[in-house]
Amino acid sequence: AQSVTQLDSHVSVSEGTPVLLRCNYSSSYSPSLFWYVQHPNKGLQLLLKYTSAATLVKGINGFEAEFKKSETSFHLTKPSAHMSDAAEYFCVVSPHTGTASKLTFGTGTRLQVTL
Amino acid sequence: EPEVTQTPSHQVTQMGQEVILRCVPISNHLYFYWYRQILGQKVEFLVSFYNNEISEKSEIFDDQFSVERPDGSNFTLKIRSTKLEDSAMYFCASSDGGERTDTQYFGPGTRLTVL
C-alpha cells in the first residue's frame, strides 16, 4: 500500500522569494514520485517525475524536487516565486516505476504568491 | 503538444439519470484511467483500462460505473443512475506503453453536478 502526506494545506510566499512545498510518502515498493500542478479551472499538469535515475529532479517552470529515501520525502522547491506559480500542487506516488499503476494523490498544497 | 481532452466541461443532471463522460486520450497511448475529486477532497483513482479490459478498479467503482472504448479514439465513463454523492470533478488520464508507462497525462476534467 502507498500513501502521501502533504504537510501544508496552504503556503503563502512573496514574489521573488523561495518556495518549499513538503511531501512525505510511504510505499512498499520502488515507487515513482510526481508533482502535479492545477491552476484554477485547469487540468492537472505534470511538473516533474522521480524514478531512480537521480535524486534531484528538475521540472518545468524552474521547479525541482529532491528524493530523500532516508526521510521518505520528496519536497518541491523553487528559488524564486512568480505570481503565475499561484496554484494547487499535488504530490503523487505510483507504486511501481515503469508500470501502469493507479496513482495515489496527496491532499494538495495551495500556493499563494503575494506582491 | 498532444493533450487529453474531455467533454463536456460541466454536466448537470438529475439524481437517478444516466451520464456519460467522454475523453479523448493522447493518440498513441495504450493505458487509460479515470479519477475523481469531490470538492475539498483528494483526487481518487476509479479505474484503469488496457487492451479493452479493466485492469484495476477501486472500491468506488461499483456496478453503477462502467467504462468503454467505443472506437479508436474515445474513452468513456458511464454512471448508470447518478447519486448526489457522485457530484465531483472527473479526470481522464492516459499513459503510453513504453518506459514512461507510469507517467499519466490528465485532461482538464468534467465537473459533474447531480441535483
Short mmCIF file of C-alpha atoms in Angstrom, two decimals:
data_model
loop_
_atom_site.label_atom_id
_atom_site.label_comp_id
_atom_site.label_asym_id
_atom_site.label_seq_id
_atom_site.Cartn_x
_atom_site.Cartn_y
_atom_site.Cartn_z
CA ALA A 1 0.00 0.00 0.00
CA GLN A 2 1.13 3.54 -0.56
CA SER A 3 0.25 6.93 0.86
CA VAL A 4 1.24 10.54 0.50
CA THR A 5 1.21 13.27 3.12
CA GLN A 6 1.46 16.89 2.13
CA LEU A 7 2.41 18.68 5.27
CA ASP A 8 0.94 22.08 4.44
CA SER A 9 -2.51 22.70 3.06
CA HIS A 10 -1.67 26.33 2.30
CA VAL A 11 1.62 28.14 1.71
CA SER A 12 1.96 31.87 1.14
CA VAL A 13 5.15 33.47 -0.20
CA SER A 14 6.12 36.82 -1.58
CA GLU A 15 7.04 37.12 -5.23
CA GLY A 16 10.78 36.58 -5.69
CA THR A 17 11.22 34.52 -2.52
CA PRO A 18 11.87 30.77 -2.38
CA VAL A 19 9.11 28.18 -2.42
CA LEU A 20 9.12 24.98 -0.38
CA LEU A 21 6.20 22.54 -0.59
CA ARG A 22 6.65 19.50 1.61
CA CYS A 23 5.71 15.92 0.84
CA ASN A 24 6.30 12.63 2.63
CA TYR A 25 5.41 9.30 1.12
CA SER A 26 5.02 5.70 2.11
CA SER A 27 5.35 2.83 -0.33
CA SER A 28 6.03 -0.87 -0.08
CA TYR A 29 7.77 -0.94 -3.42
CA SER A 30 10.17 1.12 -5.51
CA PRO A 31 7.86 3.96 -6.35
CA SER A 32 7.75 6.68 -8.90
CA LEU A 33 7.00 10.07 -7.43
CA PHE A 34 5.44 13.03 -9.17
CA TRP A 35 4.41 16.59 -8.60
CA TYR A 36 1.39 17.85 -10.50
CA VAL A 37 0.05 21.40 -10.56
CA GLN A 38 -3.54 22.52 -11.01
CA HIS A 39 -4.22 26.11 -11.94
CA PRO A 40 -7.73 27.44 -11.33
CA ASN A 41 -10.24 25.84 -13.69
CA LYS A 42 -7.49 23.88 -15.42
CA GLY A 43 -6.49 20.23 -15.51
CA LEU A 44 -3.60 18.51 -13.75
CA GLN A 45 -0.27 19.35 -15.33
CA LEU A 46 2.83 17.25 -14.74
CA LEU A 47 5.60 19.32 -13.15
CA LEU A 48 8.22 16.66 -12.64
CA LYS A 49 8.82 12.98 -12.04
CA TYR A 50 11.28 10.94 -9.99
CA THR A 51 12.16 7.38 -10.90
CA SER A 52 15.54 6.22 -9.71
CA ALA A 53 17.99 7.84 -12.09
CA ALA A 54 18.82 10.88 -9.97
CA THR A 55 17.70 12.09 -6.57
CA LEU A 56 17.43 15.73 -7.67
CA VAL A 57 14.80 16.13 -10.35
CA LYS A 58 14.31 19.24 -12.41
CA GLY A 59 10.90 20.08 -13.76
CA ILE A 60 9.16 22.76 -15.72
CA ASN A 61 8.96 26.44 -14.77
CA GLY A 62 12.07 26.32 -12.58
CA PHE A 63 10.74 23.81 -10.07
CA GLU A 64 12.80 20.96 -8.72
CA ALA A 65 12.38 18.23 -6.14
CA GLU A 66 14.78 16.13 -4.14
CA PHE A 67 14.11 12.50 -3.30
CA LYS A 68 15.41 11.53 0.14
CA LYS A 69 14.85 7.86 0.80
CA SER A 70 16.07 8.02 4.41
CA GLU A 71 13.47 10.68 5.16
CA THR A 72 10.83 9.29 2.75
CA SER A 73 10.45 12.83 1.48
CA PHE A 74 10.03 14.43 -1.91
CA HIS A 75 9.85 18.17 -1.30
CA LEU A 76 9.22 20.62 -4.14
CA THR A 77 11.26 23.82 -4.33
CA LYS A 78 11.72 26.87 -6.49
CA PRO A 79 14.35 29.54 -5.86
CA SER A 80 12.16 32.50 -6.74
CA ALA A 81 8.36 32.52 -6.83
CA HIS A 82 6.42 34.19 -9.60
CA MET A 83 2.83 35.34 -9.49
CA SER A 84 1.96 32.74 -12.13
CA ASP A 85 3.02 29.97 -9.72
CA ALA A 86 -0.12 30.50 -7.65
CA ALA A 87 -1.96 27.17 -7.92
CA GLU A 88 -2.71 23.89 -6.17
CA TYR A 89 0.19 21.43 -6.06
CA PHE A 90 -0.20 17.68 -5.63
CA CYS A 91 2.43 15.18 -4.60
CA VAL A 92 1.65 11.81 -6.15
CA VAL A 93 3.05 8.29 -5.84
CA SER A 94 2.88 5.33 -8.20
CA PRO A 95 3.88 2.04 -6.58
CA HIS A 96 5.92 0.63 -9.43
CA THR A 97 8.30 2.50 -11.66
CA GLY A 98 7.51 1.96 -15.31
CA THR A 99 4.14 0.29 -14.86
CA ALA A 100 0.59 1.44 -15.41
CA SER A 101 -0.49 1.51 -11.78
CA LYS A 102 -3.01 3.69 -10.03
CA LEU A 103 -1.72 6.97 -8.71
CA THR A 104 -2.20 7.95 -5.07
CA PHE A 105 -2.56 11.69 -4.52
CA GLY A 106 -1.79 13.86 -1.54
CA THR A 107 -4.38 16.30 -0.30
CA GLY A 108 -2.74 19.19 -2.13
CA THR A 109 -1.00 22.40 -1.13
CA ARG A 110 -2.42 25.71 -2.25
CA LEU A 111 0.40 28.11 -3.08
CA GLN A 112 -0.39 31.80 -2.77
CA VAL A 113 2.09 34.33 -4.17
CA THR A 114 1.81 37.92 -3.00
CA LEU A 115 3.43 41.10 -4.27
CA GLU B 1 1.94 19.09 -27.82
CA PRO B 2 -0.65 16.30 -27.65
CA GLU B 3 -3.25 16.65 -24.90
CA VAL B 4 -6.00 14.65 -23.29
CA THR B 5 -9.36 16.29 -23.93
CA GLN B 6 -12.64 15.82 -22.08
CA THR B 7 -16.24 16.72 -22.84
CA PRO B 8 -18.36 18.26 -21.55
CA SER B 9 -16.52 20.61 -19.23
CA HIS B 10 -19.58 20.79 -16.97
CA GLN B 11 -22.55 18.44 -16.77
CA VAL B 12 -25.62 18.99 -14.65
CA THR B 13 -28.01 16.09 -14.16
CA GLN B 14 -30.89 14.96 -12.00
CA MET B 15 -30.43 12.21 -9.45
CA GLY B 16 -31.16 8.82 -10.98
CA GLN B 17 -30.24 9.86 -14.51
CA GLU B 18 -27.50 8.25 -16.57
CA VAL B 19 -24.50 10.29 -17.61
CA ILE B 20 -21.65 9.59 -19.99
CA LEU B 21 -18.41 11.46 -19.64
CA ARG B 22 -16.17 11.48 -22.65
CA CYS B 23 -12.43 11.58 -23.06
CA VAL B 24 -10.05 11.54 -25.99
CA PRO B 25 -6.68 10.23 -24.75
CA ILE B 26 -3.37 11.06 -26.37
CA SER B 27 -3.39 9.21 -29.66
CA ASN B 28 -0.55 6.69 -29.24
CA HIS B 29 -1.28 5.92 -25.59
CA LEU B 30 -2.36 2.45 -24.53
CA TYR B 31 -3.43 2.85 -20.91
CA PHE B 32 -6.45 4.87 -19.81
CA TYR B 33 -7.68 5.95 -16.41
CA TRP B 34 -10.48 7.76 -14.62
CA TYR B 35 -10.07 9.65 -11.37
CA ARG B 36 -12.43 11.88 -9.46
CA GLN B 37 -12.11 14.72 -7.00
CA ILE B 38 -15.00 15.53 -4.73
CA LEU B 39 -14.92 19.18 -3.73
CA GLY B 40 -12.44 19.71 -0.93
CA GLN B 41 -11.16 16.15 -1.02
CA LYS B 42 -8.28 14.21 -2.57
CA VAL B 43 -8.08 13.09 -6.17
CA GLU B 44 -9.13 9.41 -6.08
CA PHE B 45 -8.46 6.61 -8.53
CA LEU B 46 -11.51 4.98 -10.07
CA VAL B 47 -10.39 2.62 -12.80
CA SER B 48 -7.66 1.75 -15.28
CA PHE B 49 -8.20 0.22 -18.72
CA TYR B 50 -5.88 -1.57 -21.11
CA ASN B 51 -6.41 -3.72 -24.17
CA ASN B 52 -10.19 -3.29 -23.94
CA GLU B 53 -10.34 -4.55 -20.39
CA ILE B 54 -10.44 -3.10 -16.92
CA SER B 55 -7.03 -3.75 -15.41
CA GLU B 56 -7.67 -2.29 -11.97
CA LYS B 57 -10.58 -0.65 -10.18
CA SER B 58 -11.17 0.90 -6.81
CA GLU B 59 -13.92 0.22 -4.28
CA ILE B 60 -15.68 3.34 -5.55
CA PHE B 61 -16.07 1.81 -9.00
CA ASP B 62 -19.15 -0.29 -8.30
CA ASP B 63 -21.82 -1.67 -10.64
CA GLN B 64 -23.15 1.82 -11.27
CA PHE B 65 -19.99 2.66 -13.18
CA SER B 66 -18.73 1.32 -16.48
CA VAL B 67 -16.03 2.27 -18.96
CA GLU B 68 -15.76 1.72 -22.65
CA ARG B 69 -13.52 2.45 -25.57
CA PRO B 70 -16.16 2.50 -28.30
CA ASP B 71 -13.76 3.38 -31.10
CA GLY B 72 -10.08 4.09 -31.66
CA SER B 73 -10.11 7.49 -30.05
CA ASN B 74 -12.76 7.86 -27.32
CA PHE B 75 -12.78 6.56 -23.77
CA THR B 76 -15.99 6.95 -21.80
CA LEU B 77 -17.15 6.70 -18.22
CA LYS B 78 -20.84 5.91 -17.70
CA ILE B 79 -22.69 6.34 -14.45
CA ARG B 80 -25.98 4.46 -14.75
CA SER B 81 -28.05 6.06 -12.02
CA THR B 82 -26.41 9.11 -10.56
CA LYS B 83 -26.49 9.91 -6.85
CA LEU B 84 -25.91 13.21 -5.10
CA GLU B 85 -22.56 11.91 -3.88
CA ASP B 86 -21.37 11.41 -7.46
CA SER B 87 -21.02 15.17 -7.77
CA ALA B 88 -17.31 15.70 -8.38
CA MET B 89 -14.68 16.66 -10.92
CA TYR B 90 -13.87 13.65 -13.08
CA PHE B 91 -10.44 13.45 -14.67
CA CYS B 92 -9.42 11.21 -17.53
CA ALA B 93 -5.75 10.30 -17.95
CA SER B 94 -3.65 8.24 -20.33
CA SER B 95 -0.14 6.84 -20.48
CA ASP B 96 1.93 5.20 -23.18
CA GLY B 97 3.12 1.61 -23.31
CA GLY B 98 6.83 2.25 -23.17
CA GLU B 99 9.23 3.16 -20.39
CA ARG B 100 7.03 6.16 -19.48
CA THR B 101 4.02 3.94 -18.79
CA ASP B 102 3.85 5.20 -15.21
CA THR B 103 3.56 8.82 -16.35
CA GLN B 104 -0.08 9.73 -16.66
CA TYR B 105 -1.27 12.79 -18.55
CA PHE B 106 -4.52 14.30 -17.42
CA GLY B 107 -7.35 16.05 -19.16
CA PRO B 108 -8.95 19.28 -17.90
CA GLY B 109 -11.77 17.43 -16.18
CA THR B 110 -15.55 17.31 -16.31
CA ARG B 111 -17.42 18.85 -13.41
CA LEU B 112 -20.47 16.71 -12.70
CA THR B 113 -23.23 18.23 -10.62
CA VAL B 114 -26.06 15.94 -9.51
CA LEU B 115 -29.20 17.70 -8.29
#
